[in-house]
Amino acid sequence: MTIQPAPEDPARESRHRRGGVIAFAAGTVVSLAVFAFLPGLPHVIDWGAILVSLAVGALARWAYRAWAARSRLPSG
């Protein structure tokens, strides 16, 4: 017999999902801005810059979810 995990609070799950989306969008936009405006780099947004920005966004989302999961744990 398998033990099913208890469902979480829907409002809390919604906040975590929204936070993950915001972290992904912020990471992507900041990374694209670095490629577009940082002196010394060619000011061209090519496919490489787009793919790297998406990877940075995914990394930011992963970091947010790890932080949120750690803050959910009881401190006892």
PDB file of C-alpha atoms in Angstrom:
ATOM      1  CA  MET A   1       0.000   0.000   0.000  1.00  0.00           C
ATOM      2  CA  THR A   2       1.343   3.412  -0.937  1.00  0.00           C
ATOM      3  CA  ILE A   3       0.942   6.416   1.289  1.00  0.00           C
ATOM      4  CA  GLN A   4      -0.452   9.385  -0.601  1.00  0.00           C
ATOM      5  CA  PRO A   5       0.975  12.785   0.345  1.00  0.00           C
ATOM      6  CA  ALA A   6      -1.474  15.212   1.873  1.00  0.00           C
ATOM      7  CA  PRO A   7      -2.624  17.905  -0.563  1.00  0.00           C
ATOM      8  CA  GLU A   8      -1.183  21.317   0.136  1.00  0.00           C
ATOM      9  CA  ASP A   9      -3.086  24.517   0.554  1.00  0.00           C
ATOM     10  CA  PRO A  10      -4.216  25.645  -2.945  1.00  0.00           C
ATOM     11  CA  ALA A  11      -3.476  29.300  -2.178  1.00  0.00           C
ATOM     12  CA  ARG A  12       0.061  28.435  -1.101  1.00  0.00           C
ATOM     13  CA  GLU A  13       0.602  26.315  -4.209  1.00  0.00           C
ATOM     14  CA  SER A  14      -0.654  29.201  -6.348  1.00  0.00           C
ATOM     15  CA  ARG A  15       1.821  31.591  -4.698  1.00  0.00           C
ATOM     16  CA  HIS A  16       4.691  29.174  -5.337  1.00  0.00           C
ATOM     17  CA  ARG A  17       3.695  28.725  -8.976  1.00  0.00           C
ATOM     18  CA  ARG A  18       3.390  32.504  -9.471  1.00  0.00           C
ATOM     19  CA  GLY A  19       6.755  33.023  -7.754  1.00  0.00           C
ATOM     20  CA  GLY A  20       8.370  30.478 -10.065  1.00  0.00           C
ATOM     21  CA  VAL A  21       6.967  32.227 -13.134  1.00  0.00           C
ATOM     22  CA  ILE A  22       8.157  35.612 -11.879  1.00  0.00           C
ATOM     23  CA  ALA A  23      11.638  34.233 -11.106  1.00  0.00           C
ATOM     24  CA  PHE A  24      11.863  32.701 -14.598  1.00  0.00           C
ATOM     25  CA  ALA A  25      10.734  35.918 -16.296  1.00  0.00           C
ATOM     26  CA  ALA A  26      13.070  38.085 -14.214  1.00  0.00           C
ATOM     27  CA  GLY A  27      16.065  35.845 -14.885  1.00  0.00           C
ATOM     28  CA  THR A  28      15.340  35.806 -18.609  1.00  0.00           C
ATOM     29  CA  VAL A  29      14.825  39.570 -18.893  1.00  0.00           C
ATOM     30  CA  VAL A  30      17.897  40.430 -16.819  1.00  0.00           C
ATOM     31  CA  SER A  31      20.036  38.058 -18.864  1.00  0.00           C
ATOM     32  CA  LEU A  32      18.761  39.531 -22.153  1.00  0.00           C
ATOM     33  CA  ALA A  33      19.426  43.037 -20.814  1.00  0.00           C
ATOM     34  CA  VAL A  34      23.016  42.038 -20.005  1.00  0.00           C
ATOM     35  CA  PHE A  35      23.506  40.780 -23.550  1.00  0.00           C
ATOM     36  CA  ALA A  36      21.875  43.901 -25.009  1.00  0.00           C
ATOM     37  CA  PHE A  37      23.422  46.686 -22.918  1.00  0.00           C
ATOM     38  CA  LEU A  38      26.657  45.514 -21.260  1.00  0.00           C
ATOM     39  CA  PRO A  39      29.638  47.392 -22.711  1.00  0.00           C
ATOM     40  CA  GLY A  40      32.163  45.236 -24.513  1.00  0.00           C
ATOM     41  CA  LEU A  41      29.638  42.733 -25.806  1.00  0.00           C
ATOM     42  CA  PRO A  42      28.251  42.887 -29.310  1.00  0.00           C
ATOM     43  CA  HIS A  43      24.829  44.500 -29.003  1.00  0.00           C
ATOM     44  CA  VAL A  44      23.110  41.788 -30.979  1.00  0.00           C
ATOM     45  CA  ILE A  45      20.517  39.442 -29.589  1.00  0.00           C
ATOM     46  CA  ASP A  46      21.072  36.192 -31.484  1.00  0.00           C
ATOM     47  CA  TRP A  47      19.814  32.661 -30.884  1.00  0.00           C
ATOM     48  CA  GLY A  48      22.715  31.924 -28.555  1.00  0.00           C
ATOM     49  CA  ALA A  49      21.795  34.860 -26.315  1.00  0.00           C
ATOM     50  CA  ILE A  50      18.157  33.810 -26.315  1.00  0.00           C
ATOM     51  CA  LEU A  51      18.983  30.211 -25.376  1.00  0.00           C
ATOM     52  CA  VAL A  52      21.383  31.306 -22.626  1.00  0.00           C
ATOM     53  CA  SER A  53      18.756  33.711 -21.286  1.00  0.00           C
ATOM     54  CA  LEU A  54      16.172  30.936 -21.179  1.00  0.00           C
ATOM     55  CA  ALA A  55      18.666  28.736 -19.330  1.00  0.00           C
ATOM     56  CA  VAL A  56      19.334  31.534 -16.829  1.00  0.00           C
ATOM     57  CA  GLY A  57      15.572  31.930 -16.362  1.00  0.00           C
ATOM     58  CA  ALA A  58      15.227  28.196 -15.710  1.00  0.00           C
ATOM     59  CA  LEU A  59      18.100  28.363 -13.218  1.00  0.00           C
ATOM     60  CA  ALA A  60      16.424  31.290 -11.434  1.00  0.00           C
ATOM     61  CA  ARG A  61      13.151  29.332 -11.257  1.00  0.00           C
ATOM     62  CA  TRP A  62      14.951  26.281  -9.875  1.00  0.00           C
ATOM     63  CA  ALA A  63      16.715  28.425  -7.266  1.00  0.00           C
ATOM     64  CA  TYR A  64      13.415  30.013  -6.218  1.00  0.00           C
ATOM     65  CA  ARG A  65      11.703  26.638  -5.895  1.00  0.00           C
ATOM     66  CA  ALA A  66      14.609  25.264  -3.834  1.00  0.00           C
ATOM     67  CA  TRP A  67      14.499  28.316  -1.558  1.00  0.00           C
ATOM     68  CA  ALA A  68      10.705  28.077  -1.209  1.00  0.00           C
ATOM     69  CA  ALA A  69      10.868  24.360  -0.392  1.00  0.00           C
ATOM     70  CA  ARG A  70      13.539  24.973   2.241  1.00  0.00           C
ATOM     71  CA  SER A  71      11.509  27.769   3.838  1.00  0.00           C
ATOM     72  CA  ARG A  72       8.461  25.461   3.997  1.00  0.00           C
ATOM     73  CA  LEU A  73      10.213  22.966   6.241  1.00  0.00           C
ATOM     74  CA  PRO A  74       9.546  23.216   9.972  1.00  0.00           C
ATOM     75  CA  SER A  75      12.450  24.749  11.846  1.00  0.00           C
ATOM     76  CA  GLY A  76      12.302  22.216  14.669  1.00  0.00           C
TER      77      GLY A  76
END
